[in-house]
């Protein structure tokens, strides 16, 4: 069965990296965690040399973003998000050319964009407030803007916004009231609004 029945033991999760031509997969060492964990998202870095994965406790009140080299078994924790309620997996980080990335964090109780530096030692908040970023739509690194879907004006509406990557004011792009579903072209110079 896909889900344990009431009273059944919870399934134990594991993670391994298989290199083509290798005799066996290389298990990732998750011994720093107890047996009551979830792995909620797994993805490769853009260069294919690092595996990023998210580990959560069963109650999903914290989420760790970890990385491990393709030829290593010992992971490194990059960050931890915690809440008193529930941490939703934000999906893969949005990687930038300089090795840093954008992360959707619920650390304040609202989902907002944080810029995690290349050395992963600093979080810089790009959006904040009593509203949520729903999705990162794209990044124009040449012009220095992050485009995203959010509900700053009303929880009943969804709009496209932009915020400078360096720091600055959030600007709403969609004008008509309602729920907008926006898709940018690859260069973020144009978008389609559904």
PDB file of C-alpha atoms in Angstrom:
ATOM      1  CA  UNK A   1       0.000   0.000   0.000  1.00  0.00           C
ATOM      2  CA  UNK A   2       1.115   3.580  -0.594  1.00  0.00           C
ATOM      3  CA  UNK A   3       0.019   4.826   2.835  1.00  0.00           C
ATOM      4  CA  UNK A   4       0.311   2.952   6.125  1.00  0.00           C
ATOM      5  CA  UNK A   5      -2.924   1.928   7.777  1.00  0.00           C
ATOM      6  CA  UNK A   6      -3.704   3.000  11.323  1.00  0.00           C
ATOM      7  CA  UNK A   7      -1.377   1.100  13.653  1.00  0.00           C
ATOM      8  CA  UNK A   8       1.065   0.092  10.917  1.00  0.00           C
ATOM      9  CA  UNK A   9       4.722   1.060  11.225  1.00  0.00           C
ATOM     10  CA  UNK A  10       5.671   4.183   9.307  1.00  0.00           C
ATOM     11  CA  UNK A  11       7.832   3.521   6.259  1.00  0.00           C
ATOM     12  CA  UNK A  12      11.536   4.331   6.548  1.00  0.00           C
ATOM     13  CA  UNK A  13      12.968   6.514   3.819  1.00  0.00           C
ATOM     14  CA  UNK A  14      16.401   6.402   2.256  1.00  0.00           C
ATOM     15  CA  UNK A  15      18.227   8.245  -0.485  1.00  0.00           C
ATOM     16  CA  UNK A  16      20.951   6.965  -2.787  1.00  0.00           C
ATOM     17  CA  UNK A  17      22.864   8.190  -5.832  1.00  0.00           C
ATOM     18  CA  UNK A  18      23.420   5.770  -8.677  1.00  0.00           C
ATOM     19  CA  UNK A  19      26.228   6.482 -11.119  1.00  0.00           C
ATOM     20  CA  UNK A  20      25.839   4.826 -14.493  1.00  0.00           C
ATOM     21  CA  UNK A  21      28.098   1.818 -14.735  1.00  0.00           C
ATOM     22  CA  UNK A  22      28.546   1.542 -10.953  1.00  0.00           C
ATOM     23  CA  UNK A  23      27.965  -1.801  -9.266  1.00  0.00           C
ATOM     24  CA  UNK A  24      25.630  -0.377  -6.627  1.00  0.00           C
ATOM     25  CA  UNK A  25      24.048   2.918  -5.634  1.00  0.00           C
ATOM     26  CA  UNK A  26      25.869   5.122  -3.114  1.00  0.00           C
ATOM     27  CA  UNK A  27      23.596   5.589  -0.066  1.00  0.00           C
ATOM     28  CA  UNK A  28      23.346   9.126   1.300  1.00  0.00           C
ATOM     29  CA  UNK A  29      24.122   9.174   5.020  1.00  0.00           C
ATOM     30  CA  UNK A  30      20.967  10.322   6.840  1.00  0.00           C
ATOM     31  CA  UNK A  31      22.168   9.142  10.275  1.00  0.00           C
ATOM     32  CA  UNK A  32      21.927  12.659  11.746  1.00  0.00           C
ATOM     33  CA  UNK A  33      18.145  12.262  11.483  1.00  0.00           C
ATOM     34  CA  UNK A  34      15.923   9.790  13.293  1.00  0.00           C
ATOM     35  CA  UNK A  35      13.763   7.261  11.436  1.00  0.00           C
ATOM     36  CA  UNK A  36      10.712   9.541  11.456  1.00  0.00           C
ATOM     37  CA  UNK A  37      11.595  11.717   8.457  1.00  0.00           C
ATOM     38  CA  UNK A  38      10.220  12.552   5.032  1.00  0.00           C
ATOM     39  CA  UNK A  39      12.198  13.441   1.931  1.00  0.00           C
ATOM     40  CA  UNK A  40       9.939  15.972   0.287  1.00  0.00           C
ATOM     41  CA  UNK A  41      11.932  17.092  -2.761  1.00  0.00           C
ATOM     42  CA  UNK A  42      15.073  16.008  -4.641  1.00  0.00           C
ATOM     43  CA  UNK A  43      16.806  17.791  -7.532  1.00  0.00           C
ATOM     44  CA  UNK A  44      20.231  18.238  -9.145  1.00  0.00           C
ATOM     45  CA  UNK A  45      22.154  21.504  -9.186  1.00  0.00           C
ATOM     46  CA  UNK A  46      22.391  23.132 -12.626  1.00  0.00           C
ATOM     47  CA  UNK A  47      25.901  21.723 -13.153  1.00  0.00           C
ATOM     48  CA  UNK A  48      24.809  18.208 -12.136  1.00  0.00           C
ATOM     49  CA  UNK A  49      27.511  17.935  -9.457  1.00  0.00           C
ATOM     50  CA  UNK A  50      25.359  18.437  -6.337  1.00  0.00           C
ATOM     51  CA  UNK A  51      22.171  16.700  -5.286  1.00  0.00           C
ATOM     52  CA  UNK A  52      19.820  18.964  -3.329  1.00  0.00           C
ATOM     53  CA  UNK A  53      17.181  17.351  -1.141  1.00  0.00           C
ATOM     54  CA  UNK A  54      14.688  18.442   1.488  1.00  0.00           C
ATOM     55  CA  UNK A  55      14.213  16.548   4.745  1.00  0.00           C
ATOM     56  CA  UNK A  56      11.230  17.099   7.036  1.00  0.00           C
ATOM     57  CA  UNK A  57      10.041  15.638  10.300  1.00  0.00           C
ATOM     58  CA  UNK A  58       6.768  13.670  10.107  1.00  0.00           C
ATOM     59  CA  UNK A  59       4.812  16.567  11.631  1.00  0.00           C
ATOM     60  CA  UNK A  60       6.328  18.835   8.956  1.00  0.00           C
ATOM     61  CA  UNK A  61       7.142  21.614  11.438  1.00  0.00           C
ATOM     62  CA  UNK A  62      10.693  21.943  10.094  1.00  0.00           C
ATOM     63  CA  UNK A  63      12.349  21.519   6.706  1.00  0.00           C
ATOM     64  CA  UNK A  64      16.076  21.190   6.016  1.00  0.00           C
ATOM     65  CA  UNK A  65      17.594  21.930   2.618  1.00  0.00           C
ATOM     66  CA  UNK A  66      20.640  19.680   2.243  1.00  0.00           C
ATOM     67  CA  UNK A  67      23.172  18.997  -0.471  1.00  0.00           C
ATOM     68  CA  UNK A  68      25.562  16.169  -1.214  1.00  0.00           C
ATOM     69  CA  UNK A  69      28.147  15.748  -3.970  1.00  0.00           C
ATOM     70  CA  UNK A  70      27.425  13.220  -6.690  1.00  0.00           C
ATOM     71  CA  UNK A  71      30.388  11.136  -5.487  1.00  0.00           C
ATOM     72  CA  UNK A  72      29.907  11.566  -1.725  1.00  0.00           C
ATOM     73  CA  UNK A  73      27.624  10.123   0.923  1.00  0.00           C
ATOM     74  CA  UNK A  74      27.881  12.738   3.706  1.00  0.00           C
ATOM     75  CA  UNK A  75      25.359  15.566   3.165  1.00  0.00           C
ATOM     76  CA  UNK A  76      25.640  19.172   4.320  1.00  0.00           C
ATOM     77  CA  UNK A  77      22.659  21.095   5.692  1.00  0.00           C
ATOM     78  CA  UNK A  78      22.349  24.493   4.022  1.00  0.00           C
ATOM     79  CA  UNK A  79      19.383  25.858   5.929  1.00  0.00           C
ATOM     80  CA  UNK A  80      16.431  24.989   8.158  1.00  0.00           C
ATOM     81  CA  UNK A  81      12.957  26.547   8.074  1.00  0.00           C
ATOM     82  CA  UNK A  82      10.695  26.020  11.092  1.00  0.00           C
ATOM     83  CA  UNK A  83       7.147  26.978  12.062  1.00  0.00           C
ATOM     84  CA  UNK A  84       4.772  26.015  14.848  1.00  0.00           C
ATOM     85  CA  UNK A  85       2.260  24.750  12.292  1.00  0.00           C
ATOM     86  CA  UNK A  86       3.307  23.275   8.921  1.00  0.00           C
ATOM     87  CA  UNK A  87       6.174  23.889   6.512  1.00  0.00           C
ATOM     88  CA  UNK A  88       5.235  23.259   2.889  1.00  0.00           C
ATOM     89  CA  UNK A  89       8.021  22.133   0.571  1.00  0.00           C
ATOM     90  CA  UNK A  90       8.761  25.073  -1.744  1.00  0.00           C
ATOM     91  CA  UNK A  91      10.084  22.882  -4.543  1.00  0.00           C
ATOM     92  CA  UNK A  92      13.529  23.282  -6.058  1.00  0.00           C
ATOM     93  CA  UNK A  93      15.569  26.392  -5.298  1.00  0.00           C
ATOM     94  CA  UNK A  94      15.806  28.898  -8.162  1.00  0.00           C
ATOM     95  CA  UNK A  95      19.528  28.921  -9.003  1.00  0.00           C
ATOM     96  CA  UNK A  96      21.349  32.075 -10.093  1.00  0.00           C
ATOM     97  CA  UNK A  97      24.470  32.367 -12.244  1.00  0.00           C
ATOM     98  CA  UNK A  98      26.761  33.324  -9.330  1.00  0.00           C
ATOM     99  CA  UNK A  99      26.016  30.093  -7.402  1.00  0.00           C
ATOM    100  CA  UNK A 100      23.475  31.686  -5.063  1.00  0.00           C
ATOM    101  CA  UNK A 101      19.789  30.817  -5.175  1.00  0.00           C
ATOM    102  CA  UNK A 102      16.306  32.067  -4.381  1.00  0.00           C
ATOM    103  CA  UNK A 103      14.327  30.187  -1.744  1.00  0.00           C
ATOM    104  CA  UNK A 104      10.659  30.411  -0.786  1.00  0.00           C
ATOM    105  CA  UNK A 105      10.664  30.430   3.009  1.00  0.00           C
ATOM    106  CA  UNK A 106       7.786  30.321   5.483  1.00  0.00           C
ATOM    107  CA  UNK A 107      10.019  31.252   8.428  1.00  0.00           C
ATOM    108  CA  UNK A 108       7.924  34.355   9.226  1.00  0.00           C
ATOM    109  CA  UNK A 109       4.597  32.519   8.943  1.00  0.00           C
ATOM    110  CA  UNK A 110       4.139  33.878   5.404  1.00  0.00           C
ATOM    111  CA  UNK A 111       5.863  32.512   2.302  1.00  0.00           C
ATOM    112  CA  UNK A 112       8.439  34.993   1.004  1.00  0.00           C
ATOM    113  CA  UNK A 113      11.491  35.093  -1.246  1.00  0.00           C
ATOM    114  CA  UNK A 114      14.915  34.900   0.330  1.00  0.00           C
ATOM    115  CA  UNK A 115      18.210  35.202  -1.512  1.00  0.00           C
ATOM    116  CA  UNK A 116      20.710  32.651  -0.182  1.00  0.00           C
ATOM    117  CA  UNK A 117      24.298  33.669  -0.924  1.00  0.00           C
ATOM    118  CA  UNK A 118      26.669  31.375  -2.802  1.00  0.00           C
ATOM    119  CA  UNK A 119      28.462  30.375   0.413  1.00  0.00           C
ATOM    120  CA  UNK A 120      25.046  29.724   2.042  1.00  0.00           C
ATOM    121  CA  UNK A 121      25.984  31.805   5.059  1.00  0.00           C
ATOM    122  CA  UNK A 122      23.494  34.629   4.623  1.00  0.00           C
ATOM    123  CA  UNK A 123      19.794  34.970   3.887  1.00  0.00           C
ATOM    124  CA  UNK A 124      18.676  38.251   2.394  1.00  0.00           C
ATOM    125  CA  UNK A 125      14.922  38.861   2.433  1.00  0.00           C
ATOM    126  CA  UNK A 126      13.532  40.168  -0.877  1.00  0.00           C
ATOM    127  CA  UNK A 127       9.821  40.238   0.068  1.00  0.00           C
ATOM    128  CA  UNK A 128       8.117  40.567   3.450  1.00  0.00           C
ATOM    129  CA  UNK A 129       4.736  41.302   5.007  1.00  0.00           C
ATOM    130  CA  UNK A 130       1.400  39.744   5.893  1.00  0.00           C
ATOM    131  CA  UNK A 131       0.856  38.275   2.431  1.00  0.00           C
ATOM    132  CA  UNK A 132       2.400  35.420   0.454  1.00  0.00           C
ATOM    133  CA  UNK A 133       4.525  34.776  -2.587  1.00  0.00           C
ATOM    134  CA  UNK A 134       2.837  31.922  -4.409  1.00  0.00           C
ATOM    135  CA  UNK A 135       5.415  31.167  -7.073  1.00  0.00           C
ATOM    136  CA  UNK A 136       8.632  32.526  -8.591  1.00  0.00           C
ATOM    137  CA  UNK A 137       7.888  33.161 -12.264  1.00  0.00           C
ATOM    138  CA  UNK A 138      11.359  34.078 -13.470  1.00  0.00           C
ATOM    139  CA  UNK A 139      14.532  36.077 -12.912  1.00  0.00           C
ATOM    140  CA  UNK A 140      16.178  38.599 -15.216  1.00  0.00           C
ATOM    141  CA  UNK A 141      19.696  38.699 -13.806  1.00  0.00           C
ATOM    142  CA  UNK A 142      20.877  41.261 -16.397  1.00  0.00           C
ATOM    143  CA  UNK A 143      18.258  43.801 -15.322  1.00  0.00           C
ATOM    144  CA  UNK A 144      18.277  42.551 -11.727  1.00  0.00           C
ATOM    145  CA  UNK A 145      14.589  41.668 -11.212  1.00  0.00           C
ATOM    146  CA  UNK A 146      12.722  38.707  -9.735  1.00  0.00           C
ATOM    147  CA  UNK A 147       9.188  38.143 -11.060  1.00  0.00           C
ATOM    148  CA  UNK A 148       6.656  36.305  -8.937  1.00  0.00           C
ATOM    149  CA  UNK A 149       2.985  35.568  -8.332  1.00  0.00           C
ATOM    150  CA  UNK A 150       1.573  36.734  -4.998  1.00  0.00           C
ATOM    151  CA  UNK A 151      -1.428  38.052  -3.096  1.00  0.00           C
ATOM    152  CA  UNK A 152      -0.161  41.316  -1.584  1.00  0.00           C
ATOM    153  CA  UNK A 153      -3.380  43.284  -2.151  1.00  0.00           C
ATOM    154  CA  UNK A 154      -5.878  40.567  -1.201  1.00  0.00           C
ATOM    155  CA  UNK A 155      -5.878  36.903  -0.288  1.00  0.00           C
ATOM    156  CA  UNK A 156      -8.755  36.512  -2.760  1.00  0.00           C
ATOM    157  CA  UNK A 157      -6.630  37.704  -5.701  1.00  0.00           C
ATOM    158  CA  UNK A 158      -3.382  36.653  -7.340  1.00  0.00           C
ATOM    159  CA  UNK A 159      -1.140  39.121  -9.194  1.00  0.00           C
ATOM    160  CA  UNK A 160       2.260  39.255 -10.885  1.00  0.00           C
ATOM    161  CA  UNK A 161       4.925  41.404  -9.236  1.00  0.00           C
ATOM    162  CA  UNK A 162       8.555  42.303  -9.631  1.00  0.00           C
ATOM    163  CA  UNK A 163      11.178  43.048  -6.990  1.00  0.00           C
ATOM    164  CA  UNK A 164      14.809  44.088  -7.505  1.00  0.00           C
ATOM    165  CA  UNK A 165      17.264  41.282  -6.878  1.00  0.00           C
ATOM    166  CA  UNK A 166      19.531  43.695  -5.023  1.00  0.00           C
ATOM    167  CA  UNK A 167      16.824  45.070  -2.662  1.00  0.00           C
ATOM    168  CA  UNK A 168      13.967  47.436  -3.247  1.00  0.00           C
ATOM    169  CA  UNK A 169      10.262  47.969  -3.556  1.00  0.00           C
ATOM    170  CA  UNK A 170       7.786  45.340  -4.778  1.00  0.00           C
ATOM    171  CA  UNK A 171       5.898  46.552  -7.876  1.00  0.00           C
ATOM    172  CA  UNK A 172       2.628  45.059  -9.090  1.00  0.00           C
ATOM    173  CA  UNK A 173       2.582  44.271 -12.826  1.00  0.00           C
ATOM    174  CA  UNK A 174      -0.978  43.020 -13.426  1.00  0.00           C
ATOM    175  CA  UNK A 175      -3.603  45.739 -13.111  1.00  0.00           C
ATOM    176  CA  UNK A 176      -7.089  44.216 -13.362  1.00  0.00           C
ATOM    177  CA  UNK A 177      -8.695  42.737 -10.247  1.00  0.00           C
ATOM    178  CA  UNK A 178      -8.888  38.943 -10.068  1.00  0.00           C
ATOM    179  CA  UNK A 179      -6.693  35.892 -10.178  1.00  0.00           C
ATOM    180  CA  UNK A 180      -3.912  36.098 -12.723  1.00  0.00           C
ATOM    181  CA  UNK A 181      -1.926  33.162 -14.032  1.00  0.00           C
ATOM    182  CA  UNK A 182       1.197  34.607 -15.640  1.00  0.00           C
ATOM    183  CA  UNK A 183       3.843  32.989 -17.802  1.00  0.00           C
ATOM    184  CA  UNK A 184       7.059  34.818 -18.793  1.00  0.00           C
ATOM    185  CA  UNK A 185       9.197  34.131 -21.841  1.00  0.00           C
ATOM    186  CA  UNK A 186      12.755  32.878 -21.206  1.00  0.00           C
ATOM    187  CA  UNK A 187      14.279  36.374 -21.168  1.00  0.00           C
ATOM    188  CA  UNK A 188      11.488  37.775 -18.912  1.00  0.00           C
ATOM    189  CA  UNK A 189      10.896  40.594 -21.407  1.00  0.00           C
ATOM    190  CA  UNK A 190       7.236  39.630 -22.039  1.00  0.00           C
ATOM    191  CA  UNK A 191       4.537  37.695 -20.289  1.00  0.00           C
ATOM    192  CA  UNK A 192       1.149  36.171 -21.018  1.00  0.00           C
ATOM    193  CA  UNK A 193      -1.600  36.868 -18.495  1.00  0.00           C
ATOM    194  CA  UNK A 194      -4.405  34.317 -18.284  1.00  0.00           C
TER     195      UNK A 194
END
